[in-house]
PDB file of C-alpha atoms in Angstrom:
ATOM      1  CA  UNK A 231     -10.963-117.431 127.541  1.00 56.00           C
ATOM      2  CA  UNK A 232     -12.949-117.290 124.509  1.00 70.00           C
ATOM      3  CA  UNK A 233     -16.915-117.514 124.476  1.00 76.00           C
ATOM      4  CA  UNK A 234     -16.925-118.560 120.588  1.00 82.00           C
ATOM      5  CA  UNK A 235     -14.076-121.171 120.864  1.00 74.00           C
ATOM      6  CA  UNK A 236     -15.743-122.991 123.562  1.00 69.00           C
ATOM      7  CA  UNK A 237     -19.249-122.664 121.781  1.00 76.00           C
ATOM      8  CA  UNK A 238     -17.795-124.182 118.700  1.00 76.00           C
ATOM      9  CA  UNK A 239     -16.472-126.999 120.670  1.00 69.00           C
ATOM     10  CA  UNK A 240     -19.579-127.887 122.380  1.00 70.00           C
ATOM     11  CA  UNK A 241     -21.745-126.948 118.882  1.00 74.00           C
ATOM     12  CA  UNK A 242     -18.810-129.805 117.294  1.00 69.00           C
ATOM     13  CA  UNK A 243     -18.174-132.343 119.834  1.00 66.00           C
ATOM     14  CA  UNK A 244     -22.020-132.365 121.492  1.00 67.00           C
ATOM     15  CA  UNK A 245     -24.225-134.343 118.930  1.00 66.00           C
ATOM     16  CA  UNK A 246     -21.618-137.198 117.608  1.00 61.00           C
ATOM     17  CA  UNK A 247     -21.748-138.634 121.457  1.00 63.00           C
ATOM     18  CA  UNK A 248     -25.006-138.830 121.232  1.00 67.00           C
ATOM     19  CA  UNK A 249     -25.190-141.365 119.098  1.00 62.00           C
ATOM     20  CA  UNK A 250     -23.162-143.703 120.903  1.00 62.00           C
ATOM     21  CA  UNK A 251     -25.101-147.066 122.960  1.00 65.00           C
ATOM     22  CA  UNK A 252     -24.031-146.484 126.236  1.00 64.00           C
ATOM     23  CA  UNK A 253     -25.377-149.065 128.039  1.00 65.00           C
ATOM     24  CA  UNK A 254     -22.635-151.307 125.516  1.00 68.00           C
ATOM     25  CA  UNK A 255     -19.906-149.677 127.168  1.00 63.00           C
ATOM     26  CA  UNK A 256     -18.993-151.387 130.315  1.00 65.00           C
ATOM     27  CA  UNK A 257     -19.152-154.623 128.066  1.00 68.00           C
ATOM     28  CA  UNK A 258     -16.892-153.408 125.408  1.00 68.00           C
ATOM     29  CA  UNK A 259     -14.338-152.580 127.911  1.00 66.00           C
ATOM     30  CA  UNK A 260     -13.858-155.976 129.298  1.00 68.00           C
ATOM     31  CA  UNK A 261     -12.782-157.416 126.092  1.00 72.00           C
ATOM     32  CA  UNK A 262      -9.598-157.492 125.473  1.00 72.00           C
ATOM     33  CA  UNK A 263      -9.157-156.054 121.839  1.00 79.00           C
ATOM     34  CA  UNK A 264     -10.295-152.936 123.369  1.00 80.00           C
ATOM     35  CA  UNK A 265      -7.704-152.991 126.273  1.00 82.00           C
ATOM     36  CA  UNK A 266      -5.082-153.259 123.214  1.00 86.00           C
ATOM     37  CA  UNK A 267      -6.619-150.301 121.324  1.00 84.00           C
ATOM     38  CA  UNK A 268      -6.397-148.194 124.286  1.00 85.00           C
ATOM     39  CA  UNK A 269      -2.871-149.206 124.903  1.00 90.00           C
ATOM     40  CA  UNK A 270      -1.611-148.399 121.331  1.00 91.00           C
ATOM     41  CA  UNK A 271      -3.397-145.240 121.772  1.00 88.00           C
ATOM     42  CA  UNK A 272      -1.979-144.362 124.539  1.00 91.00           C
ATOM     43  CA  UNK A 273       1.833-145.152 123.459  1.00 94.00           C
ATOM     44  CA  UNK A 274       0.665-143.102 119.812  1.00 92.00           C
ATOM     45  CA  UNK A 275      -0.898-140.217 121.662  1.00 89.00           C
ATOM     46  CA  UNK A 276       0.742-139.876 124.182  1.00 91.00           C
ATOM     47  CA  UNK A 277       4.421-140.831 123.784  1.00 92.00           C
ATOM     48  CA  UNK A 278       5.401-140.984 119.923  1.00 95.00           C
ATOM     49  CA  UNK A 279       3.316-138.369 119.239  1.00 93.00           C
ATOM     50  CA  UNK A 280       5.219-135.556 121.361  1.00 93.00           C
ATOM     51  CA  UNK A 281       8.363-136.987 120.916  1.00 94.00           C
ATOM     52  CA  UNK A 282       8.220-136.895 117.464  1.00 95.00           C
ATOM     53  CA  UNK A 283       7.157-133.378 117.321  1.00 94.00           C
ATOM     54  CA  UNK A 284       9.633-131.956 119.510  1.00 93.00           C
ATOM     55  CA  UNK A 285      12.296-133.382 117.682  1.00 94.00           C
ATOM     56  CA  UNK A 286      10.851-131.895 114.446  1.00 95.00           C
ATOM     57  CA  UNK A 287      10.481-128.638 115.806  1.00 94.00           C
ATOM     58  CA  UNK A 288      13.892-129.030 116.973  1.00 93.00           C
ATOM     59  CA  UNK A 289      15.204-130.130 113.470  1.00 96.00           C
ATOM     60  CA  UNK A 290      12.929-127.130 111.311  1.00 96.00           C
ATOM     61  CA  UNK A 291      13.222-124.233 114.020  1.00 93.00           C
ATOM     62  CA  UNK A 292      16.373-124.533 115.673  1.00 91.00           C
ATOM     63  CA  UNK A 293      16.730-120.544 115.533  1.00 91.00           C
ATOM     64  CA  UNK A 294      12.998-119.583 116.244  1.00 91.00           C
ATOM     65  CA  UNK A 295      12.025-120.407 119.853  1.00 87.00           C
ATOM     66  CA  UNK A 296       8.459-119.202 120.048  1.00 86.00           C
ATOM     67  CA  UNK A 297       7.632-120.703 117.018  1.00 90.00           C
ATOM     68  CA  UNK A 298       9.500-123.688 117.925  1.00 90.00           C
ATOM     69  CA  UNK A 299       7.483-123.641 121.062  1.00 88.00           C
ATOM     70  CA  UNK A 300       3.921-123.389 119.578  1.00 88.00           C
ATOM     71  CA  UNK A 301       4.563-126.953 117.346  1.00 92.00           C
ATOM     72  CA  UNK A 302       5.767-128.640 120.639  1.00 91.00           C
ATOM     73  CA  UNK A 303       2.549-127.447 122.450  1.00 87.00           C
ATOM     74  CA  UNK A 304       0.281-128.602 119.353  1.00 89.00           C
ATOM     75  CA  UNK A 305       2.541-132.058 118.722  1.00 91.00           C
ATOM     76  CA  UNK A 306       1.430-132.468 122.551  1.00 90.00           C
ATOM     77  CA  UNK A 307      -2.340-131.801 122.045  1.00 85.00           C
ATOM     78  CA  UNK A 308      -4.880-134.122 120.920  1.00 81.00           C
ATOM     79  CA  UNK A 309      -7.914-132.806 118.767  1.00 78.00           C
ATOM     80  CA  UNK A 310     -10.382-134.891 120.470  1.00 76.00           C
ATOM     81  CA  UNK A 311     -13.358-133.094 119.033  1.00 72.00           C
ATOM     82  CA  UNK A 312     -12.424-134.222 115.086  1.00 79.00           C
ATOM     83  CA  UNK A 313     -11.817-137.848 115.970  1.00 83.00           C
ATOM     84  CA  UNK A 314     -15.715-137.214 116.842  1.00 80.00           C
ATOM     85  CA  UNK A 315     -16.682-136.130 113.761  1.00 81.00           C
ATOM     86  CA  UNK A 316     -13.978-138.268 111.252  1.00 87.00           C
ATOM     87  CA  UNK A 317     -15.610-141.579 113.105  1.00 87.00           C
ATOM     88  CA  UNK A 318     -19.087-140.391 112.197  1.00 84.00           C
ATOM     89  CA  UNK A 319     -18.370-138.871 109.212  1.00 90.00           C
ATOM     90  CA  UNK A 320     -16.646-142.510 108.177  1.00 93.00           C
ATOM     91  CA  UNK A 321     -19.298-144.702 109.871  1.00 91.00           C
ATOM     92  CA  UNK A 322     -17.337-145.844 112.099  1.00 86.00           C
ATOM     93  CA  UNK A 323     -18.034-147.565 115.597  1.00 81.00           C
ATOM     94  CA  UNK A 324     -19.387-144.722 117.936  1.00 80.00           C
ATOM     95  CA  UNK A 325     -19.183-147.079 121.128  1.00 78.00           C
ATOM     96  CA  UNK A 326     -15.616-147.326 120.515  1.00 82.00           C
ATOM     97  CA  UNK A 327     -14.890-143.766 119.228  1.00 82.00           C
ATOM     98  CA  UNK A 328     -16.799-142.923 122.339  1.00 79.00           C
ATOM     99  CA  UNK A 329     -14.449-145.061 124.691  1.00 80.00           C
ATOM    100  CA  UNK A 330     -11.877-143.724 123.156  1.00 84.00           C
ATOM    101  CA  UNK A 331     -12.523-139.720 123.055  1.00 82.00           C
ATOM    102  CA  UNK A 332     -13.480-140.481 127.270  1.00 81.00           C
ATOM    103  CA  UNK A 333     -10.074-141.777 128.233  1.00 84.00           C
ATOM    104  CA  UNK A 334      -8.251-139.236 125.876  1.00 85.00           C
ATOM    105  CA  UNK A 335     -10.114-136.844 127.025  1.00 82.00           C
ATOM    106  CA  UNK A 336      -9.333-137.724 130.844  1.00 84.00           C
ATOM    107  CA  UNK A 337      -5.588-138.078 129.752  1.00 88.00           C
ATOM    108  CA  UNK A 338      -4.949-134.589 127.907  1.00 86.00           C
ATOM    109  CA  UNK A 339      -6.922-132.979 131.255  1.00 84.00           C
ATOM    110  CA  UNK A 340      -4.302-135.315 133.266  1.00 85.00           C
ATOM    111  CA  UNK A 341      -1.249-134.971 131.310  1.00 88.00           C
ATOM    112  CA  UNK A 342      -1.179-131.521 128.912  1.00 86.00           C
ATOM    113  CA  UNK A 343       0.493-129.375 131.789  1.00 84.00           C
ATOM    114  CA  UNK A 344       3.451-132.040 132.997  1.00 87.00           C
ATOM    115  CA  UNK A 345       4.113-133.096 129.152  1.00 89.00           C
ATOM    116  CA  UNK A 346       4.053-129.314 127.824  1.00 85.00           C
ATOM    117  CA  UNK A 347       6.191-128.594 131.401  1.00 84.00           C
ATOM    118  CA  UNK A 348       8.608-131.715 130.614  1.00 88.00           C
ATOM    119  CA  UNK A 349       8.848-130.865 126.679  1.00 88.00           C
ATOM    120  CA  UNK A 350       9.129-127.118 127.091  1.00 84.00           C
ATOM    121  CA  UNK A 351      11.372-126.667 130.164  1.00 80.00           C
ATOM    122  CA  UNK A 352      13.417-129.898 130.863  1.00 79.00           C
ATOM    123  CA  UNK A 353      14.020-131.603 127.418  1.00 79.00           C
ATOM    124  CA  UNK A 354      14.314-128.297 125.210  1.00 72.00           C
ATOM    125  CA  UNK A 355      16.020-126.032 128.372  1.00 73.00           C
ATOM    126  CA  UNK A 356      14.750-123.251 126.446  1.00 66.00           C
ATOM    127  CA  UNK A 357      15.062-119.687 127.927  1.00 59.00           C
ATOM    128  CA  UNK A 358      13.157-117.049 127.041  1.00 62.00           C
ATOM    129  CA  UNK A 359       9.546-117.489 126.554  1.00 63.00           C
ATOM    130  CA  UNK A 360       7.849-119.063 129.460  1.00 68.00           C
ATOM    131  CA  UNK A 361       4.767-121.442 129.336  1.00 68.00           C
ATOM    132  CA  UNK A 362       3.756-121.942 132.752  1.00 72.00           C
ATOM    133  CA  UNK A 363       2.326-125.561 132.987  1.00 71.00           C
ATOM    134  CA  UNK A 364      -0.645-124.297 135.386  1.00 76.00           C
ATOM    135  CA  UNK A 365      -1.560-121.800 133.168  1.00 75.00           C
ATOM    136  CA  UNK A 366      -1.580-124.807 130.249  1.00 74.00           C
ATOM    137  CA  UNK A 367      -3.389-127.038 132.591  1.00 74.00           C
ATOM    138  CA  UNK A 368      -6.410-124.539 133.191  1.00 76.00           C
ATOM    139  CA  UNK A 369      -7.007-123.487 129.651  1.00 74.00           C
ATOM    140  CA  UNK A 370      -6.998-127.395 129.206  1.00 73.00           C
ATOM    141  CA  UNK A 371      -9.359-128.618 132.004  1.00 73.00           C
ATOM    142  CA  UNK A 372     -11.774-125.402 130.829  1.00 71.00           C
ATOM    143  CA  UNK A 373     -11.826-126.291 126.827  1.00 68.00           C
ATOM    144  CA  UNK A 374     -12.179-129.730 127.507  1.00 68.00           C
ATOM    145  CA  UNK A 375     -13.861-130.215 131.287  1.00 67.00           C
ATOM    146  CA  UNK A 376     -16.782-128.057 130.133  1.00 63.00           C
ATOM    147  CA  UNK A 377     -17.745-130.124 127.155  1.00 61.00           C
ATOM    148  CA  UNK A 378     -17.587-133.221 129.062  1.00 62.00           C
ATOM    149  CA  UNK A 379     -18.848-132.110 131.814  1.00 61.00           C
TER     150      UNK A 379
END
């Protein structure tokens, strides 16, 4: 646990939300342009994404497993808090950029520990170093849970 990491997340990802209407939000999510964004973020973020990584940690660091390791767990991640400030700093749609920080927010809580457990364990079948996906799953929930929160 780090005091300054999660202070700098909060100090980062606390004013761009702000901005955002969010009395427009239930409306934007019934139309269906919205539904599709979601869905190619999800299938981008949350399937590609990983995949791709592992196999190009696989294909750079076949002999170094903790590095190896370390790119899997950060192809898995999502840096929520800069897709905050790239929208704003870009002018883009905050309602949107809002919708979609929420749900990827709720996903990485959801999903970080199986993926990293599924990516680390089953598909590499590393031995070695051992990333427990509970331990992944609380540093996760408390970097991310507290800010939205």
């Amino acid at each position: 646990f780090s005091l300054r990491i999660t202070g700098g997340l909060l100090v980062m990802m606390y004013p761009v939300p702000c901005s955002a209407l969010y009395d427009l939000l239930l409306l934007m999510l019934g139309r269906c342009a919205i539904v599709c964004m979601l869905a190619l973020s999800f299938l981008l973020n949350w399937l590609l994404c990983p995949a791709l990584m592992t196999g190009l940690a696989w294909a750079t660091l076949p002999d170094l497993p903790g590095y190896r390791r370390g790119v899997i767990l950060v192809g898995i991640a999502r840096c929520i808090a800069m897709v905050l400030v790239w929208n704003d700093l870009a002018k883009g749609d905050p309602e949107l950029c809002a919708i979609l920080v929420a749900v990827n927010s709720l996903l990485q809580i959801i999903l970080y520990g199986p993926l990293s457990l599924f990516f680390l364990e089953v598909l590499s079948r590393d031995t070695g170093i051992h990333v427990g996906m509970w331990e992944v799953a609380k540093s996760v929930l408390l970097f991310l849970g507290a800010p939205l929160a």
